[in-house]
Coordinates of C-alpha atoms in Angstrom, one line a residue:
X236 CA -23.0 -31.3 -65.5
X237 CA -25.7 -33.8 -64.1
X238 CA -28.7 -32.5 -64.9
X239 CA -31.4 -35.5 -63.2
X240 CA -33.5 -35.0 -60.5
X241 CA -32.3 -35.6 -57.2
X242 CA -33.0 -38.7 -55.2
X243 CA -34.4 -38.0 -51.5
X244 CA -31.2 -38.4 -50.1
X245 CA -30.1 -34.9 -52.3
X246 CA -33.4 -33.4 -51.5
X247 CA -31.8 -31.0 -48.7
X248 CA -28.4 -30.6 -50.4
X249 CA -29.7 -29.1 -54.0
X250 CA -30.3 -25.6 -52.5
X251 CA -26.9 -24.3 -52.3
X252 CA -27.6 -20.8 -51.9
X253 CA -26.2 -17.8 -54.2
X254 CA -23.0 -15.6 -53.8
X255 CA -23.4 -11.8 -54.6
X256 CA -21.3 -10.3 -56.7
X257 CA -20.2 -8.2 -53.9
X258 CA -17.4 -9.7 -52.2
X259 CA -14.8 -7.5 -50.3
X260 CA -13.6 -10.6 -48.7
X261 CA -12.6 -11.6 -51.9
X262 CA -8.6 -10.9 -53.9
X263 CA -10.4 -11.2 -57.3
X264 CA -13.3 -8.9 -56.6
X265 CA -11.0 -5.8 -55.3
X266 CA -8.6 -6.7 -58.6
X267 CA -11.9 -6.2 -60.7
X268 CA -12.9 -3.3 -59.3
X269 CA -9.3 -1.5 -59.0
X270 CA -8.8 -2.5 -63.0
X271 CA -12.2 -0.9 -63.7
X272 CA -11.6 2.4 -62.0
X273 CA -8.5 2.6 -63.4
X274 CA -10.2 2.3 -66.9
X275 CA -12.3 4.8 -66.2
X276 CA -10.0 7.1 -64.7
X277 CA -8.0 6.3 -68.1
X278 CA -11.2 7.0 -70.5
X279 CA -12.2 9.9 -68.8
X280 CA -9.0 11.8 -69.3
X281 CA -9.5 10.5 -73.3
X282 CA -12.7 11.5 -73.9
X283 CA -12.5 15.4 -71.7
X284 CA -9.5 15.4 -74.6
X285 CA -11.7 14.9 -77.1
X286 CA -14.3 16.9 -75.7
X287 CA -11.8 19.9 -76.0
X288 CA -12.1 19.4 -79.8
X289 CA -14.9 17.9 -81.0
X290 CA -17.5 18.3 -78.1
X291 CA -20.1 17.6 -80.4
X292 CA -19.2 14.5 -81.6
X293 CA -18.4 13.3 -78.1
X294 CA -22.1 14.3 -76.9
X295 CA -23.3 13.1 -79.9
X296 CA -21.0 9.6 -79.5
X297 CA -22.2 9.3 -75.8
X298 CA -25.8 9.4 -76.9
X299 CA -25.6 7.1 -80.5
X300 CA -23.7 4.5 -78.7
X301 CA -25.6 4.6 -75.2
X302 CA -29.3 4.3 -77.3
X303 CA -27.1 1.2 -79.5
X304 CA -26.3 -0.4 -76.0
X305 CA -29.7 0.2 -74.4
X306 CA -30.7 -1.7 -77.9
X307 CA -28.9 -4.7 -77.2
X308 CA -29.4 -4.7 -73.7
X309 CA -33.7 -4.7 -74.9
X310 CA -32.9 -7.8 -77.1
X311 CA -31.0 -9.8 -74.2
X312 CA -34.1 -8.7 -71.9
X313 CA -36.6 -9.8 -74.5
X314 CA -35.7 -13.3 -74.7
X315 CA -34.8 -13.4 -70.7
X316 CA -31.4 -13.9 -70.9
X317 CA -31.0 -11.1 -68.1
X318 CA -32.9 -13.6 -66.1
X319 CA -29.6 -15.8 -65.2
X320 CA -27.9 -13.3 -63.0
X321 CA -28.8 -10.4 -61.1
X322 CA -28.0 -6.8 -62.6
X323 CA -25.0 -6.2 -60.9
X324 CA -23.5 -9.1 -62.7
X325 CA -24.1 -7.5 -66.1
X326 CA -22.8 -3.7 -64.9
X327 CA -19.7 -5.0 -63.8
X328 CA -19.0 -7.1 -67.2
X329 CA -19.6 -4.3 -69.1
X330 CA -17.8 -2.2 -67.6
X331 CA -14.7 -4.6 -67.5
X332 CA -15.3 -4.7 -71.1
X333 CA -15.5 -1.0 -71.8
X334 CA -13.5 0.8 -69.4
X335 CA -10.8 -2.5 -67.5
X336 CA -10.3 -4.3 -70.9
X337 CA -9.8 -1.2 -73.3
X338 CA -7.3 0.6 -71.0
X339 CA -4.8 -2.4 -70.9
X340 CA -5.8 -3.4 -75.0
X341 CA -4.9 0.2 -76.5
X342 CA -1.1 0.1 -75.4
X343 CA -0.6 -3.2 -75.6
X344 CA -2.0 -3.8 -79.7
X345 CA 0.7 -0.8 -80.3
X346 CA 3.1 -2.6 -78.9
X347 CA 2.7 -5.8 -80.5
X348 CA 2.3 -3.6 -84.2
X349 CA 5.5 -2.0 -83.4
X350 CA 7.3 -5.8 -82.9
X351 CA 6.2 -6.5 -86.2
X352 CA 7.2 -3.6 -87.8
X353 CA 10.6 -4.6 -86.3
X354 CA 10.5 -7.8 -86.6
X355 CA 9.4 -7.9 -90.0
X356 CA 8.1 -4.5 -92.2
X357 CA 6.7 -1.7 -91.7
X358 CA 4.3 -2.6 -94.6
X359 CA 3.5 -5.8 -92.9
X360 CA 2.7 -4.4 -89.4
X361 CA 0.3 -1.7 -91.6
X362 CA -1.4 -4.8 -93.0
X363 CA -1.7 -7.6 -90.7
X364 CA -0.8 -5.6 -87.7
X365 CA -4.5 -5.3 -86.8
X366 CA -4.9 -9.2 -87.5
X367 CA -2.0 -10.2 -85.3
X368 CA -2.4 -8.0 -82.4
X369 CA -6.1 -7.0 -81.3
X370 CA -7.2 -11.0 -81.1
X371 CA -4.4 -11.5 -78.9
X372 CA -4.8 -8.5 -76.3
X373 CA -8.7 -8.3 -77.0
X374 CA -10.0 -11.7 -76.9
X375 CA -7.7 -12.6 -73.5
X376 CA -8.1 -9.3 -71.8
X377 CA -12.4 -9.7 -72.1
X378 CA -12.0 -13.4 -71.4
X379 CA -9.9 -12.8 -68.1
X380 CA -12.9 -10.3 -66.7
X381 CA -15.1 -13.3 -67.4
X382 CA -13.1 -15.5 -65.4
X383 CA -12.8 -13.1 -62.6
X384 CA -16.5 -12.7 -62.4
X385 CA -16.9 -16.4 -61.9
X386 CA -13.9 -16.3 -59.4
X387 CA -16.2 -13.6 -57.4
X388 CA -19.4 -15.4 -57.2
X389 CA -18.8 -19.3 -58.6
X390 CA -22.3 -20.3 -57.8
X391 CA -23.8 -17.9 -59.9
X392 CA -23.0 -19.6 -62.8
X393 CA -24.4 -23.0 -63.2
X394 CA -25.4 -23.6 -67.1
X395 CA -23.2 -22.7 -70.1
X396 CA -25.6 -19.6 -70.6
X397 CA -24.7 -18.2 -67.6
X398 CA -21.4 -17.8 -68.9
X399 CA -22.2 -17.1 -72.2
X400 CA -24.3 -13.9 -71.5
X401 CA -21.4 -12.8 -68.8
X402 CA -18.9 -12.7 -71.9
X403 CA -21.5 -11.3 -74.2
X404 CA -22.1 -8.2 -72.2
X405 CA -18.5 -7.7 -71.7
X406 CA -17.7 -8.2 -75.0
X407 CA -20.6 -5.8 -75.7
X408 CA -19.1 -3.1 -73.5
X409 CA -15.6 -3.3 -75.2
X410 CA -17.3 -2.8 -78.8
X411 CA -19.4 0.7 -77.3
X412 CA -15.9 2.1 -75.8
X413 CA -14.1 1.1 -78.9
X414 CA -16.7 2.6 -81.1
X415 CA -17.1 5.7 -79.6
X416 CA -13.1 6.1 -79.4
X417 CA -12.7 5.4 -83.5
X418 CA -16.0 8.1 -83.6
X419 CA -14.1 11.4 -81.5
X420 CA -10.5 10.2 -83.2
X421 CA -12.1 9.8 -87.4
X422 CA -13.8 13.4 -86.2
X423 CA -10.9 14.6 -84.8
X424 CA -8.8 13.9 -88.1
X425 CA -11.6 14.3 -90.7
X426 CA -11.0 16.6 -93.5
X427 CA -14.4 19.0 -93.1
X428 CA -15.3 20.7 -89.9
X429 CA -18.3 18.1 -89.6
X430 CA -18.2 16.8 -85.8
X431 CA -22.0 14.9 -87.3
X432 CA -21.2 12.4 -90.3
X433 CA -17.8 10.9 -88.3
X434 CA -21.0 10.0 -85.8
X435 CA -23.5 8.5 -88.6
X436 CA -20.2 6.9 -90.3
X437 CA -19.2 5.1 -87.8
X438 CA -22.7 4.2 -86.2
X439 CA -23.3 2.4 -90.0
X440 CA -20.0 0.7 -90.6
X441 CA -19.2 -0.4 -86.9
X442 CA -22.7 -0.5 -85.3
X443 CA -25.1 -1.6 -87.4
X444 CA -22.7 -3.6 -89.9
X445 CA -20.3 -5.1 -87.7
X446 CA -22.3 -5.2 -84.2
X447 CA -23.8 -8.4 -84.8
X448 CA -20.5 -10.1 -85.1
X449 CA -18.0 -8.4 -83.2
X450 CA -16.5 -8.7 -79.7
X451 CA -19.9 -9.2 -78.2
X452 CA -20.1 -12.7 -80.3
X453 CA -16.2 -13.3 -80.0
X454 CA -16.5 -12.8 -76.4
X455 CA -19.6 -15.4 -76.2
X456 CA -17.6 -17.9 -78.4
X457 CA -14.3 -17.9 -75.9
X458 CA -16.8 -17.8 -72.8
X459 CA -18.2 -21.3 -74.1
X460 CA -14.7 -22.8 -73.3
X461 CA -14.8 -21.3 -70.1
X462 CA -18.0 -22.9 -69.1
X463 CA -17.3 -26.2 -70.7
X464 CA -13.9 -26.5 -68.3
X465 CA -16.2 -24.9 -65.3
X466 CA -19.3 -27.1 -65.8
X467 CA -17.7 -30.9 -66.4
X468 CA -15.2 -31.3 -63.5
X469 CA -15.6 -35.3 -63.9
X470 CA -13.4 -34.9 -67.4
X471 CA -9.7 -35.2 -67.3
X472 CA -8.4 -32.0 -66.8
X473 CA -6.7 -32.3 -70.3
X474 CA -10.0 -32.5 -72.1
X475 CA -11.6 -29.7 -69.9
X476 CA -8.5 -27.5 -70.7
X477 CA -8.1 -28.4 -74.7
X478 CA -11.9 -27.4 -75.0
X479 CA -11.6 -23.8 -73.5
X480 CA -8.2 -23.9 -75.6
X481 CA -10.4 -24.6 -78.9
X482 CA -13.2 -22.4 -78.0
X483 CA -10.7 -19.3 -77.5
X484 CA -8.8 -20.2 -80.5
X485 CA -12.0 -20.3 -82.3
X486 CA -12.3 -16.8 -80.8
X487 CA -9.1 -15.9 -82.0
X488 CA -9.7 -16.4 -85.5
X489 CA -12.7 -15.0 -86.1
X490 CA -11.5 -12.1 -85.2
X491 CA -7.8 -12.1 -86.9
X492 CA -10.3 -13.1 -90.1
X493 CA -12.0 -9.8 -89.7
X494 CA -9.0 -7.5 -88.9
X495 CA -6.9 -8.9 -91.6
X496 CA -6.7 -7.4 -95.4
X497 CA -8.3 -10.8 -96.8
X498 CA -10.5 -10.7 -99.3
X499 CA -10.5 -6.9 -99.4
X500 CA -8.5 -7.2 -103.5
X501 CA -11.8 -8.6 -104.4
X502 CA -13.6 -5.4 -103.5
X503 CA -13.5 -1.6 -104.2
X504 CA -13.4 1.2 -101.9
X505 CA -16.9 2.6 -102.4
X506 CA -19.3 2.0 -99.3
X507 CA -21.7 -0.6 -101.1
X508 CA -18.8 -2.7 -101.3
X509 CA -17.3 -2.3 -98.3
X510 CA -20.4 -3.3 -96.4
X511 CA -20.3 -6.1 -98.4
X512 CA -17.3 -7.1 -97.4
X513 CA -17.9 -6.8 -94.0
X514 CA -21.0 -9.3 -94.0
X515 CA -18.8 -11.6 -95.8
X516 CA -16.1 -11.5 -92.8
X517 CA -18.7 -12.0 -90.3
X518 CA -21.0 -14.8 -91.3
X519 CA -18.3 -17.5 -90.1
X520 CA -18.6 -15.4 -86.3
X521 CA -22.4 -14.6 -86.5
X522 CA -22.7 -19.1 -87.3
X523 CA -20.4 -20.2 -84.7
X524 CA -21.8 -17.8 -81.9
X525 CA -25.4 -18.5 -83.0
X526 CA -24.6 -22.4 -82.8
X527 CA -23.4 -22.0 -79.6
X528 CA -25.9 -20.4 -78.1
X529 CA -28.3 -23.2 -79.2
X530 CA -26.3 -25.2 -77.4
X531 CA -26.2 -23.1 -74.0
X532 CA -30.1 -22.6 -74.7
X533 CA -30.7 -26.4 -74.5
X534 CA -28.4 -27.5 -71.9
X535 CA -30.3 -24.6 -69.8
X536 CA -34.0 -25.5 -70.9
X537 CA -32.5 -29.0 -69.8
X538 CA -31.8 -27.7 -66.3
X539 CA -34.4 -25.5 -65.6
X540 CA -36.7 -28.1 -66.6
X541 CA -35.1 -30.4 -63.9
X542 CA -35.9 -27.4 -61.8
X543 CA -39.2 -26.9 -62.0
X544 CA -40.3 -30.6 -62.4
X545 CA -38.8 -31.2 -58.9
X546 CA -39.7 -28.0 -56.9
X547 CA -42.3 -26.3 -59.0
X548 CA -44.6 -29.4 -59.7
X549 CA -47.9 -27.1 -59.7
X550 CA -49.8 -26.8 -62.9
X551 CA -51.2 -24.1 -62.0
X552 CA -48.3 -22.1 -61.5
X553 CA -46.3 -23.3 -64.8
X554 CA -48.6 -25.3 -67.3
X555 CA -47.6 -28.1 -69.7
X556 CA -46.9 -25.8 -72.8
X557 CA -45.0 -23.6 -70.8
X558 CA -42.5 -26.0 -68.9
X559 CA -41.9 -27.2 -72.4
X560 CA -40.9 -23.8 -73.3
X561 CA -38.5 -23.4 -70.6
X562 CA -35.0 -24.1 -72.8
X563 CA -36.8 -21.9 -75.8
X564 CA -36.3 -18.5 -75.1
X565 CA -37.3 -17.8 -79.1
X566 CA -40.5 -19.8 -78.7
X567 CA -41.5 -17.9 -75.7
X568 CA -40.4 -14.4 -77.6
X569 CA -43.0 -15.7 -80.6
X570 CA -45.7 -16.8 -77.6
X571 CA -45.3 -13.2 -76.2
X572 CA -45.6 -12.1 -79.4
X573 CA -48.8 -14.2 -81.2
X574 CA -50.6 -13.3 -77.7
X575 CA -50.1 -9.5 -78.5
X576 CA -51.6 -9.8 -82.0
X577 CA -54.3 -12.0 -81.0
X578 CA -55.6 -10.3 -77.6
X579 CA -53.7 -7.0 -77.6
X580 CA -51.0 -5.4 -76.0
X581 CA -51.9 -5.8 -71.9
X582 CA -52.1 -9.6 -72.8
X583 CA -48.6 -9.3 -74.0
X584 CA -47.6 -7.8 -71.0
X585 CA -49.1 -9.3 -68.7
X586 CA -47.5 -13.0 -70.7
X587 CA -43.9 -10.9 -70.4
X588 CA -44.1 -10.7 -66.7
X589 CA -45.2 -14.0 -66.1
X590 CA -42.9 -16.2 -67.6
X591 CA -39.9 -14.1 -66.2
X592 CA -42.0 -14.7 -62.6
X593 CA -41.9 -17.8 -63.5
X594 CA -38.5 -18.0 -64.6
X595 CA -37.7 -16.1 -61.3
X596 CA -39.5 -18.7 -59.0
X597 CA -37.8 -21.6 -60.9
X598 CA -33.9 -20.2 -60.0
X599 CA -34.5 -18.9 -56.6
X600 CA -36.7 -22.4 -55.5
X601 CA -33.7 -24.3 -56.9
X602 CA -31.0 -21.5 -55.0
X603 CA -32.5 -21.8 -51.5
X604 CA -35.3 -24.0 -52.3
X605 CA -39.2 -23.0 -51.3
X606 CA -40.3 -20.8 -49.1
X607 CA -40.9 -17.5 -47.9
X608 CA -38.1 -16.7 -50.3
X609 CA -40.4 -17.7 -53.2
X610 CA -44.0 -16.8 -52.1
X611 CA -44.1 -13.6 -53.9
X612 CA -42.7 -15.3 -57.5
X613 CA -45.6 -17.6 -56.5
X614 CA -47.9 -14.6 -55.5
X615 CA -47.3 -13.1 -58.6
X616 CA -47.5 -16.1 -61.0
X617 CA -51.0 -16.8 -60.0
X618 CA -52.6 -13.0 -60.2
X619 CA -50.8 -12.2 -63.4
X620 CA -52.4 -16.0 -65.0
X621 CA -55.8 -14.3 -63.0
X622 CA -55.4 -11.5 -65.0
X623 CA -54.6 -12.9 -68.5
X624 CA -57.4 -16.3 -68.6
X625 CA -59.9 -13.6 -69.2
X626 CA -58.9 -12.0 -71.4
X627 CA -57.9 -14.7 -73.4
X628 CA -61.2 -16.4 -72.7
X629 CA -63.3 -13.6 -73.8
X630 CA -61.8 -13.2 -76.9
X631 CA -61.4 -16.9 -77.8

């Protein structure tokens, strides 16, 4: 992807405008929706089953794993990764993830277990069935919502984040569903009548030890091919194709790694251990995710940067240390943050708002360059920085 500035000749053909994610003219937009109200015609039906029997672990469930999503959803926002596309974009990956990909993963991983059983053993398809079929099914069925978001609205998605946090929050809505559907079935066949600990169980052994390095970051790791093959179309299409290949194969065996019986000989059964265990399984996914969204991070401080230096040259409405800050979104969490502790809380928020303004002003100037269609990012920039220099001057 070239990232330079463009040359006066370019200076009218940069803004390209923006497609909405709303496009009944388009085959791939109806398929998404039709597959994600089938899912959810599908989960419904599961979970009022479920309801029948253990209503209060399905309440219970709805609520855990709603305040774990609205959790991760807080961390994306914090570092203004929900910046790159509008909300719709984010609803309708999740919900690929948690109602289009489940419904077509559950029969399909039973499938490919029985095969094996077939095929091989019974014992085998009780050990490595998990390992062989859910990174199959999973990873392509979350993947293909990905690619049928970009299908719908290809402009959206111009940097390698863009991507990345599209397959993040569908992989994110395939871990809730799937969580919450191992939480009503372990209460369903769990030995006392307690519809509460199958809840608090599986909240600590799939949530809090696993979330960090589960289908969210698989998801993330395949959606890095995706945008490598989308993003360099001046590479021969064998090169574009064998890096989306690696990227999901990468994918692929993370997660066979944590569904598989390996290294579980070298541990016991009791909890301590087996929350050991599952650290040890997730580093590998937890480094390769976290490398690559260093990458994506860059490669989009690289273009926004390109950006603002070409149709947001004012100082006054992005300074020095903050256009250097553009690629960072850690070092503009700590900024947030060292402004709290060192003038307060309204300073904090008032810095929150105005580098996603600013971040705002920078994508829509470059979408349909500046205008009308910017003057209240610009509006805004400039009273929220009138706000915040006193403040920060009369403490200093």
């Amino acid at each position: 992807m070239n990232l330079a500035l463009p040359d006066a000749a370019d200076q009218a053909a940069w803004p390209v405008g923006t497609d909405s994610f709303f496009q009944p003219h388009r085959a791939a937009f109806w398929l998404l929706a039709a597959l994600i109200v089938n899912g959810l015609y599908y989960t419904i039906h599961m979970f009022a089953m479920g309801f029948r029997v253990v209503p209060v672990t399905v309440l219970l469930g709805l609520v855990v794993w709603g305040v774990y999503t609205l959790a991760f959803f807080l961390a994306f926002r914090s570092l203004d990764l929900l910046e790159q596309h509008p909300p719709e974009a984010f609803a309708l990956a999740f919900a690929w993830g948690g109602l289009g990909a489940v419904y077509f993963a559950a029969p399909a991983n039973i499938a490919i277990q029985s095969l094996a059983a077939k095929l091989v053993s019974p014992e085998f398809a009780a050990a490595w069935g998990p390992a062989v079929a859910g990174p199959i099914t999973e990873e392509f069925l979350k993947l293909a919502g990905v690619v049928l978001l970009i299908l719908i609205a290809r402009n959206q998605f111009q940097t390698y984040l863009s991507v990345l946090i599209v397959g993040a929050m569908a992989g994110l809505g395939f871990q809730v569903v799937e969580n919450l559907t191992y939480t009503v079935n372990a209460s369903m066949n769990f030995p006392l009548e307690n519809q509460v600990y199958p809840v608090l169980f599986n909240l600590l052994m799939r949530g809090l030890l696993s979330g960090l390095w589960s289908h969210a970051a698989y998801t993330a790791i395949a959606s890095f091919g995706v945008a490598w093959f989308l993003l360099h179309p001046e590479r021969p299409m064998a090169a574009r194709l064998a890096g989306a290949l690696l990227c999901f194969a990468l994918a692929w065996a993370m997660h066979f790694i944590w569904n598989s019986p390996l290294l579980e000989d070298f541990f016991d059964d009791s909890y301590a251990a087996m929350a050991l265990l599952l650290v040890i399984k997730g580093i590998p996914a937890m480094i390769a995710a976290g490398l690559l969204w260093r990458v994506a991070a860059r490669e989009n401080g690289a273009y926004l940067h390109a950006l603002a230096a070409y149709f947001v040259p004012e100082r006054e409405l992005i300074r020095d240390d903050e256009w250097v800050r553009l690629g960072e979104p850690l070092d503009r969490y700590r900024v947030r943050r060292a402004m709290g502790k060192a003038f307060g809380a309204r300073a904090r928020r008032l810095k929150t708002r105005m580098q996603r303004e600013q971040l705002r002003l920078i994508r829509e100037a470059g979408t349909y360059g500046r205008g009308p269609q910017t003057l209240r990012h610009e509006i805004a920039v400039r009273r929220l920085r009138a706000e915040l220099d006193p403040i920060i001057g009369a403490r200093s």
